[in-house]
CSV table of C-alpha atoms in Angstrom, one decimal:
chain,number,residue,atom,x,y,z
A,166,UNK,CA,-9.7,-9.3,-21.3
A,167,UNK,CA,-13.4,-10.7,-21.0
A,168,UNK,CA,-14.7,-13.5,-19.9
A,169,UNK,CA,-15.4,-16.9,-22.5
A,170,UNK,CA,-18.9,-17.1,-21.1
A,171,UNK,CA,-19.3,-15.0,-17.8
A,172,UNK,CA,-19.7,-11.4,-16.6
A,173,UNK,CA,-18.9,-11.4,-13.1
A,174,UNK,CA,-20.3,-7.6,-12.8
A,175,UNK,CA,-23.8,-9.1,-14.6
A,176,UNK,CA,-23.2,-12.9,-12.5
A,177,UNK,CA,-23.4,-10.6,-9.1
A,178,UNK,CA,-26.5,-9.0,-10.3
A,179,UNK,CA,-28.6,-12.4,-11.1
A,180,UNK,CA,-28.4,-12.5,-7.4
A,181,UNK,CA,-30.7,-10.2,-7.0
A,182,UNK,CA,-30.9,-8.2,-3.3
A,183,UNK,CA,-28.8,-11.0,-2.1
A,184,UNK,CA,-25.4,-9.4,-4.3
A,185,UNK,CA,-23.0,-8.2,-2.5
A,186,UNK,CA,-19.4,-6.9,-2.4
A,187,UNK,CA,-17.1,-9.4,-3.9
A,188,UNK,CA,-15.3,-10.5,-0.9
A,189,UNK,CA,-11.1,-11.7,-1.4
A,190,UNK,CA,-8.5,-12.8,0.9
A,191,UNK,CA,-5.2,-10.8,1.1
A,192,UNK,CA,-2.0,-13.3,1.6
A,193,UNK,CA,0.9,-11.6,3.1
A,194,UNK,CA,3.4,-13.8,3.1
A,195,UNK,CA,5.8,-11.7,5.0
A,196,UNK,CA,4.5,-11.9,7.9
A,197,UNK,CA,3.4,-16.2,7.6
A,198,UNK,CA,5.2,-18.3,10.3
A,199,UNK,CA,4.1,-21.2,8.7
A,200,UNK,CA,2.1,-22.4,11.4
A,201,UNK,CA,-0.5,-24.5,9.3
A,202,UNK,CA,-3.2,-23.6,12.0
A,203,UNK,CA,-5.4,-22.2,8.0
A,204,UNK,CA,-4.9,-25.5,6.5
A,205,UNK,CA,-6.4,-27.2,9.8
A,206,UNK,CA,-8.8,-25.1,10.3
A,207,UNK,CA,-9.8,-25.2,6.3
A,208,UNK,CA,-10.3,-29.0,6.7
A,209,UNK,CA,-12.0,-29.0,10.1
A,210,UNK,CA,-14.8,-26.7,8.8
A,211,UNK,CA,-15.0,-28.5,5.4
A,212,UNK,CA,-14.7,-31.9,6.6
A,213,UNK,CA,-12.0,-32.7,4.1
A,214,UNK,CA,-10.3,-36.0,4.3
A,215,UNK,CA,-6.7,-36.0,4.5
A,216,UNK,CA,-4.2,-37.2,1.5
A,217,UNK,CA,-1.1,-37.6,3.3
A,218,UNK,CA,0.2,-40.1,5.7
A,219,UNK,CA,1.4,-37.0,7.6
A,220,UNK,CA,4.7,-37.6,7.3
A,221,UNK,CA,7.4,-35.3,6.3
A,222,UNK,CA,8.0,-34.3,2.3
A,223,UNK,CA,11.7,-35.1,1.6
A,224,UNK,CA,12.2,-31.4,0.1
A,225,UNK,CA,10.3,-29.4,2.7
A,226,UNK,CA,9.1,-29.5,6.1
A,227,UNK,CA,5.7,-29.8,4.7
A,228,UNK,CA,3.2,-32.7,4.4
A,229,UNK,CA,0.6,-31.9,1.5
A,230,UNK,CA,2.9,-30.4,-0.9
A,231,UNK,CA,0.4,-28.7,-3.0
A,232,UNK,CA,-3.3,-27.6,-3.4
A,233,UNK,CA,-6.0,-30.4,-4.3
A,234,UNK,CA,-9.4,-32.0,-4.3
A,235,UNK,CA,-8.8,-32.6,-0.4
A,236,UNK,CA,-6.5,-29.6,0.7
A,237,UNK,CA,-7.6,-26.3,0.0
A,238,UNK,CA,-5.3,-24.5,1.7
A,239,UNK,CA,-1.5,-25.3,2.0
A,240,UNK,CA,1.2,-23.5,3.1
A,241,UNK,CA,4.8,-23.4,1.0
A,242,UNK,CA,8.0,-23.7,3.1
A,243,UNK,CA,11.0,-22.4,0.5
A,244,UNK,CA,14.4,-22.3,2.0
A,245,UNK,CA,16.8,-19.2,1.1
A,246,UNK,CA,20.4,-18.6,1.7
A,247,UNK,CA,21.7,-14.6,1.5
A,248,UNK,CA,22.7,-15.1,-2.3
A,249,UNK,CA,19.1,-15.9,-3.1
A,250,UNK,CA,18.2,-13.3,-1.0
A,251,UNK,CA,19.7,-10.5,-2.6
A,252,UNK,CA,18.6,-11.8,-6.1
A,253,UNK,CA,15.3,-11.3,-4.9
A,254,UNK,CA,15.9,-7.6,-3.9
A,255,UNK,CA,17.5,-7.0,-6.7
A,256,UNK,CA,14.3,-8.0,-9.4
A,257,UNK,CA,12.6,-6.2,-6.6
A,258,UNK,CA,13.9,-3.1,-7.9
A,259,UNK,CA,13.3,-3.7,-11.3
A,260,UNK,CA,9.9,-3.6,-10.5
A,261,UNK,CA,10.4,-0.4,-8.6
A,262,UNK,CA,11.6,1.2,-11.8
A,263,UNK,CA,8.7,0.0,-13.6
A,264,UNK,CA,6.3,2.0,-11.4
A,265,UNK,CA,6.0,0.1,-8.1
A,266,UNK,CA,6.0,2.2,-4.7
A,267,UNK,CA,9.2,3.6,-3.8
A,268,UNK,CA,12.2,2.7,-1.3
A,269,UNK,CA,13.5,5.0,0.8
A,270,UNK,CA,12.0,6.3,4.1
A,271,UNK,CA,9.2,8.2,4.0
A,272,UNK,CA,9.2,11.7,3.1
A,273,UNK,CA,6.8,14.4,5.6
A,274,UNK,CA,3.8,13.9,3.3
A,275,UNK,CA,4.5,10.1,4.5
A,276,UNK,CA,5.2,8.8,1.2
A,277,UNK,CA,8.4,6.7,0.6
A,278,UNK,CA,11.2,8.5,-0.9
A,279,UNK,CA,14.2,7.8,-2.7
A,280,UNK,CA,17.1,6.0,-0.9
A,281,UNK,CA,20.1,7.5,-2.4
A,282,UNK,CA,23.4,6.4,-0.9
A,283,UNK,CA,21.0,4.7,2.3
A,284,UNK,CA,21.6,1.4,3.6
A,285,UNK,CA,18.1,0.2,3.2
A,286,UNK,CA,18.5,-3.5,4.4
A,287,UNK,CA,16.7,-4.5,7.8
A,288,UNK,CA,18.7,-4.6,10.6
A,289,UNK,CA,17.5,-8.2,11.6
A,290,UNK,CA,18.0,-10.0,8.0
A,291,UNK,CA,19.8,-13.7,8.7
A,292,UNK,CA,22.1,-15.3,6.6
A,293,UNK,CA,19.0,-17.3,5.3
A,294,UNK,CA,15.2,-17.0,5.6
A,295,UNK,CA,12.0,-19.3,5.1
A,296,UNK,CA,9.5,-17.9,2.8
A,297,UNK,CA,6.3,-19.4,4.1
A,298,UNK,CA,3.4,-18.8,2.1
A,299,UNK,CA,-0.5,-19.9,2.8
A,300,UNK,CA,-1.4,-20.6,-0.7
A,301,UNK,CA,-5.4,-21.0,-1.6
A,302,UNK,CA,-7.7,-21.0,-5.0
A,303,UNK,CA,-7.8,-17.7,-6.8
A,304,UNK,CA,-11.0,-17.2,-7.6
A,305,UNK,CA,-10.2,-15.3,-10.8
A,306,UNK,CA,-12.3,-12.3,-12.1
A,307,UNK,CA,-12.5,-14.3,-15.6
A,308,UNK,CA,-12.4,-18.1,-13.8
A,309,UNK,CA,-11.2,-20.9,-16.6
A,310,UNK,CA,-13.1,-23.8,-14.7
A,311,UNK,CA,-16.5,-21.4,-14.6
A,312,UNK,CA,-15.7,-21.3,-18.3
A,313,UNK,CA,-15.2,-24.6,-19.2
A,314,UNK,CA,-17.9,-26.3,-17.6
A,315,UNK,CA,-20.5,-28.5,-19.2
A,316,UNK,CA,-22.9,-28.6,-16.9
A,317,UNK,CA,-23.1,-25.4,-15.4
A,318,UNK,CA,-21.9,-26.8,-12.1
A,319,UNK,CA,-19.4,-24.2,-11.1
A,320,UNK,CA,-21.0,-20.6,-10.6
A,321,UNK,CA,-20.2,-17.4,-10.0
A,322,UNK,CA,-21.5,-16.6,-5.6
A,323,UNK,CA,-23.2,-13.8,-4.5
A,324,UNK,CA,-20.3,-12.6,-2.8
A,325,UNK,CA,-17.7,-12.6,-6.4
A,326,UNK,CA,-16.5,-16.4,-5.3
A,327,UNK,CA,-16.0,-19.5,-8.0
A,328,UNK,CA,-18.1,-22.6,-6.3
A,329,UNK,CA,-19.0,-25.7,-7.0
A,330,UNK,CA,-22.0,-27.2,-6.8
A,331,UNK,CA,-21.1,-31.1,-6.3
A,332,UNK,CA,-25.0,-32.4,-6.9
A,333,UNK,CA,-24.5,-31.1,-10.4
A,334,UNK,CA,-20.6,-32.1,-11.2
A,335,UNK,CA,-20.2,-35.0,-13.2
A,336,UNK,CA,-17.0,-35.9,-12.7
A,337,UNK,CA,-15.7,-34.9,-16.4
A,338,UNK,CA,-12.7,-33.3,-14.8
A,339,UNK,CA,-12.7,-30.5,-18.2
A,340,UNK,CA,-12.6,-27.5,-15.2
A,341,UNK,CA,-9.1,-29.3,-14.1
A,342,UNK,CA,-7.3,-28.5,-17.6
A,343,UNK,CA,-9.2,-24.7,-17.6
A,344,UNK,CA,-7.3,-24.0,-14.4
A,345,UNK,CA,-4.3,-22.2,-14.8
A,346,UNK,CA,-3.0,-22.7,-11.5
A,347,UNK,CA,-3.6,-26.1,-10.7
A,348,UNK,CA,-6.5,-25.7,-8.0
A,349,UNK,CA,-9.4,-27.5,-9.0
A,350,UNK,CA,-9.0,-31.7,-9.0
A,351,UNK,CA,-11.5,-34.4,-8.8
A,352,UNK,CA,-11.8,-36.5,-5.8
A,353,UNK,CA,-10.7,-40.2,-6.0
A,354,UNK,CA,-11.5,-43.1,-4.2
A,355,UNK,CA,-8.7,-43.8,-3.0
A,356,UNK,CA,-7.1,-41.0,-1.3
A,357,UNK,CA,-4.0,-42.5,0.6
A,358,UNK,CA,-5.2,-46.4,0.9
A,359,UNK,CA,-6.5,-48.4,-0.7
A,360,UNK,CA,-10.7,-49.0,-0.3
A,361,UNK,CA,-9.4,-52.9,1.6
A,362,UNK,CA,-7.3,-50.8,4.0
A,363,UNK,CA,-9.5,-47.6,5.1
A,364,UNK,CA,-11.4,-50.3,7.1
A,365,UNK,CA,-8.5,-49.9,10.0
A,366,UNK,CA,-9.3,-47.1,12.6
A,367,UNK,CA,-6.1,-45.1,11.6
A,368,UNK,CA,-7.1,-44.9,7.9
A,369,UNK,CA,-10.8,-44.5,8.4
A,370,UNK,CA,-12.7,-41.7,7.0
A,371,UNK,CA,-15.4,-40.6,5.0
A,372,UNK,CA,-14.9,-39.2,1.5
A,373,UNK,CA,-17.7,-36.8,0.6
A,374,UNK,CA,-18.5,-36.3,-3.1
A,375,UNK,CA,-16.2,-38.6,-4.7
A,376,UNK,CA,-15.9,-38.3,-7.5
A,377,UNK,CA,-16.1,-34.7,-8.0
A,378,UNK,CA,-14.2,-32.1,-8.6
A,379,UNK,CA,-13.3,-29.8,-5.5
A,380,UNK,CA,-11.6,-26.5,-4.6
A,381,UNK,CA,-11.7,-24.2,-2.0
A,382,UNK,CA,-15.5,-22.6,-1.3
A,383,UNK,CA,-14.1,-19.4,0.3
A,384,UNK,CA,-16.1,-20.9,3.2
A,385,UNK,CA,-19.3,-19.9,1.5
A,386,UNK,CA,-21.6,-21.6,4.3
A,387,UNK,CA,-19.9,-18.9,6.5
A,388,UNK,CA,-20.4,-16.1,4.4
A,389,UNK,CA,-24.0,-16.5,4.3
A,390,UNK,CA,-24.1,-16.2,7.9
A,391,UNK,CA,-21.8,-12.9,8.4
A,392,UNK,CA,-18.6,-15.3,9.4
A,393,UNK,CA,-14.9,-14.9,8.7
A,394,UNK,CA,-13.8,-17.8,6.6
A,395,UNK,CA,-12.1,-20.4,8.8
A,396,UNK,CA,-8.6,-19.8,7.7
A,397,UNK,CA,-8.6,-16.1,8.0
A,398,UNK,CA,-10.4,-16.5,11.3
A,399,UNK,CA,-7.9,-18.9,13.0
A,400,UNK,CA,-4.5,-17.2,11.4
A,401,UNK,CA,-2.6,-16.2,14.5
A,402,UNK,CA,-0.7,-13.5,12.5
A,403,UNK,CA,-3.1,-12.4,10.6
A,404,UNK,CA,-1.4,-12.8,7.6
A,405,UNK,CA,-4.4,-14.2,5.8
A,406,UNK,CA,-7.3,-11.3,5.7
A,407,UNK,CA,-10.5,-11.2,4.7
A,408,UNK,CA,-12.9,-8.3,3.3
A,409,UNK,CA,-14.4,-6.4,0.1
A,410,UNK,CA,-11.5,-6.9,-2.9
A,411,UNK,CA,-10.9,-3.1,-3.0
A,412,UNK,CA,-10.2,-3.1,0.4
A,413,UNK,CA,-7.7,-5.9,0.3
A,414,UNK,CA,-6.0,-4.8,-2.6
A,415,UNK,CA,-5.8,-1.3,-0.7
A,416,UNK,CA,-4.0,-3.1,2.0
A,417,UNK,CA,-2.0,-5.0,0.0
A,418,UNK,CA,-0.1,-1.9,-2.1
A,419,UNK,CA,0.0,0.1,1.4
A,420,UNK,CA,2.0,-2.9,2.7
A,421,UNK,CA,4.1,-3.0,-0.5
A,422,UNK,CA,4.9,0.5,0.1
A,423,UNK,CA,5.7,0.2,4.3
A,424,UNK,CA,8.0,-2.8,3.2
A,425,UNK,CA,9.8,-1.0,0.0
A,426,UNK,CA,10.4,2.1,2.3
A,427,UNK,CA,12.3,-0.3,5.3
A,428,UNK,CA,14.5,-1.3,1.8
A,429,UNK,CA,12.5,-5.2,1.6
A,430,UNK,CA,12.3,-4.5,-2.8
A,431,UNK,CA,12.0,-8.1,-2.7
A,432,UNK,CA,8.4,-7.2,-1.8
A,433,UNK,CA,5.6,-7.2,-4.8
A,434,UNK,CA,2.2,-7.8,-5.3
A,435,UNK,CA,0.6,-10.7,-7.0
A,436,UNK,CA,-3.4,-11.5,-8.6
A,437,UNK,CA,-3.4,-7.1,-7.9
A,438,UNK,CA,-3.4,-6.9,-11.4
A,439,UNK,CA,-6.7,-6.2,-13.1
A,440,UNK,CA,-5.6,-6.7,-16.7
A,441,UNK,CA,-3.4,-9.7,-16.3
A,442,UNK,CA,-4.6,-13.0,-18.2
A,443,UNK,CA,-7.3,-13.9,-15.8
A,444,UNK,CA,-8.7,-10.1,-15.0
A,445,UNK,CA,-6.9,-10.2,-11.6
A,446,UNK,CA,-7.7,-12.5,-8.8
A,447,UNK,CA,-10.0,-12.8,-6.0
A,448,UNK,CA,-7.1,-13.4,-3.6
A,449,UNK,CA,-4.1,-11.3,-3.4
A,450,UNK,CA,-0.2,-12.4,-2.7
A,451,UNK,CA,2.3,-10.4,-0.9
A,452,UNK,CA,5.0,-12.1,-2.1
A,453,UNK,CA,9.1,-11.6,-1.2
A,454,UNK,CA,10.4,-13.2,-4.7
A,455,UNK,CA,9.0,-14.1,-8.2
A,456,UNK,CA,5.9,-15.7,-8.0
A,457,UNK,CA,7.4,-19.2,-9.4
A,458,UNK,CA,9.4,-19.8,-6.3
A,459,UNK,CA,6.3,-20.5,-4.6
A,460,UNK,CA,4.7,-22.4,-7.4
A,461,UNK,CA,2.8,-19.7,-8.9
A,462,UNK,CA,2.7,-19.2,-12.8
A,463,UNK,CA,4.5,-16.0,-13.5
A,464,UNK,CA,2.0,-14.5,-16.6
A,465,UNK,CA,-1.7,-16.5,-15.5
A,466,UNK,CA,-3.6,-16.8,-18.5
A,467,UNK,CA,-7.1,-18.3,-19.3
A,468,UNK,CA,-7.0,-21.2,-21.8
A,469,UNK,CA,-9.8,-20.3,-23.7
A,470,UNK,CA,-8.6,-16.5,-24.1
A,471,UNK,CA,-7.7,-17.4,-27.4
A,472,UNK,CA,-10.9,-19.4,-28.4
A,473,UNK,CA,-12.5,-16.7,-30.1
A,474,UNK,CA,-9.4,-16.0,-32.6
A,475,UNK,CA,-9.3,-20.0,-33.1
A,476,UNK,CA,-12.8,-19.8,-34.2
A,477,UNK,CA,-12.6,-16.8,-36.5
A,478,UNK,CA,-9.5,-18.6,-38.5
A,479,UNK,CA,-11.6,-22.0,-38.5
A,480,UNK,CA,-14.6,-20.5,-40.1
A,481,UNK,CA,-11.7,-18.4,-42.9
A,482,UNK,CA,-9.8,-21.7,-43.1
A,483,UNK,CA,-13.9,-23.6,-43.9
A,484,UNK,CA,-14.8,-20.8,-46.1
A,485,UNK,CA,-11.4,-21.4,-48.3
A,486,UNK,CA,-12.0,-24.8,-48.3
A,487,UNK,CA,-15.5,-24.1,-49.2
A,488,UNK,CA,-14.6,-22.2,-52.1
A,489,UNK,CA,-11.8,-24.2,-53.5
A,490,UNK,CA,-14.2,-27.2,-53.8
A,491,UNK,CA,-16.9,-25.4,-55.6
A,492,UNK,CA,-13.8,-23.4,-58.4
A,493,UNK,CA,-13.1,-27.1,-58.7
A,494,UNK,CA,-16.6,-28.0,-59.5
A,495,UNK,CA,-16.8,-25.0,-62.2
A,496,UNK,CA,-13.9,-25.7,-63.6
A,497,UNK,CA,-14.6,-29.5,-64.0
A,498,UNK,CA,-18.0,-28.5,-65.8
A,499,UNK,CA,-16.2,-26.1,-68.6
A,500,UNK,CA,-14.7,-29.1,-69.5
């Protein structure tokens, strides 16, 4: 699948000796405590204002409840009792059977085997588990908002990142609706009072490029200098990591396979994919169940994929219109 307008291999190069390795995050969510010490960090460095009142969500013990113009990194709380559990396990293996890594321990070349009649299931699993995932923008190979844009304000980075450039946004929000995962928003005025009550020092703050649509950087302004992105610098467990995408996505399948072989099949990969619907994705999920129980679209696809076949049937559908009206014509003169 290409790109609408963009070649990230040829977008890299226009940077000239500046280009370099396209840099990705690797998720594991197995090993998230859901400590939120990313999202703080992420709008410490950023200087993002807050959009909650930072109370308690009445479904979760979470306080931002998704990803938007003002958090760019949040982090999922999904409560699961055992019968979820083993549901999990269970499509795990389907996927094991469609060419994932194997489960089983590992044979003497140190590759997981087959495990037979083995009980395979963890020693320490509870009667229910939180799944606590850090959840951030993609940054897709083939990136629907760099697609849609008008104005050429979101480019591809030197380093394989989708940024903004907030001089040049106008606010159209088109990029919002060319997201298929619901990153990218525009920035209000309001955030969560109203302009008469941010004057009280509680609710004070300032709101930087209102207005605009925002989304996660990738902590570009730390790149440049050699730095860690701030959420993969302050995660305590590491479970957010940073480096070249092959590397990560290295890391990511050996993980896969350590977990499958310990008999967690719940345990898959997600954004790994280079030929899914957006090319595969800058940052890569470990994930312990299907990617919509944390709010991720199963089958990512970019909306204008199909723009190219909706322009070739327009121009047939004009041309037979074209050509009825002028048999008409002819056949009006015979008479």
């Amino acid at each position: 699948m290409r790109s609408l307008t963009e070649d990230p291999a040829r977008s890299a190069e226009a940077h000239g000796e500046r280009a370099q390795e396209r840099k990705s995050f690797f998720t594991d969510t197995s090993i998230c405590i859901g400590c939120k010490a990313c999202e703080v960090a992420c709008k410490e460095w950023n200087r993002n204002p807050m959009d909650s009142d930072l109370g308690l969500l009445e479904s979760s013990y979470d306080n931002t409840g998704s990803l938007g113009a003002n958090t760019w990194r949040h982090v999922a709380f999904v409560e699961q009792d055992q019968e979820r559990i083993q549901a999990a396990r269970e499509s795990g293996r389907k996927l094991v059977s469609l060419g994932m890594p194997g489960v089983g321990p590992p044979s003497s070349s140190g590759a997981p085997g087959p495990s037979g009649d083995r009980d395979t299931t963890p020693p320490d699993t509870a009667e229910f588990r939180w799944l606590m995932s850090s959840d951030v923008c993609k940054h897709c190979t083939h990136a629907g908002c760099l697609d849609v844009c008008p104005t050429g304000a979101l480019y591809r980075t030197e380093f394989g990142t989708v940024k903004v450039q907030e001089d040049i946004c106008n606010g159209c929000g088109t990029c919002v609706g060319g997201c298929p995962f619901g990153v990218i928003e525009r920035r209000d005025e309001g955030i969560i009072r109203a302009k008469t009550e941010r004057n009280q020092s509680r609710y004070a703050q300032e709101i930087p490029n209102e207005g605009t649509a925002n989304k996660c950087t990738f902590c570009h302004d730390r790149l440049v200098d050699g730095q860690t992105p701030a959420c993969a610098q302050t995660c305590p467990t590491t479970s957010i990591k940073f480096g070249e995408h092959t590397d990560m996505v290295h890391q990511a399948r050996e993980r896969v396979a350590q977990l499958h072989s310990e008999g967690m099949t719940e345990a898959r990969l997600y954004g790994a994919n280079p030929q899914d619907g957006v090319g595969g994705t800058g940052s890569v999920f470990l994930l312990l169940d299907e990617p919509e129980v944390y709010g991720l679209p199963p089958d990512p696809r970019v909306p204008t994929k199909d723009l190219p076949r909706m322009y070739k049937h327009t121009v047939v559908a004009a041309a037979g219109m074209l050509a009825a009206v002028g048999a008409s014509f002819a056949w009006g003169g015979r008479r």
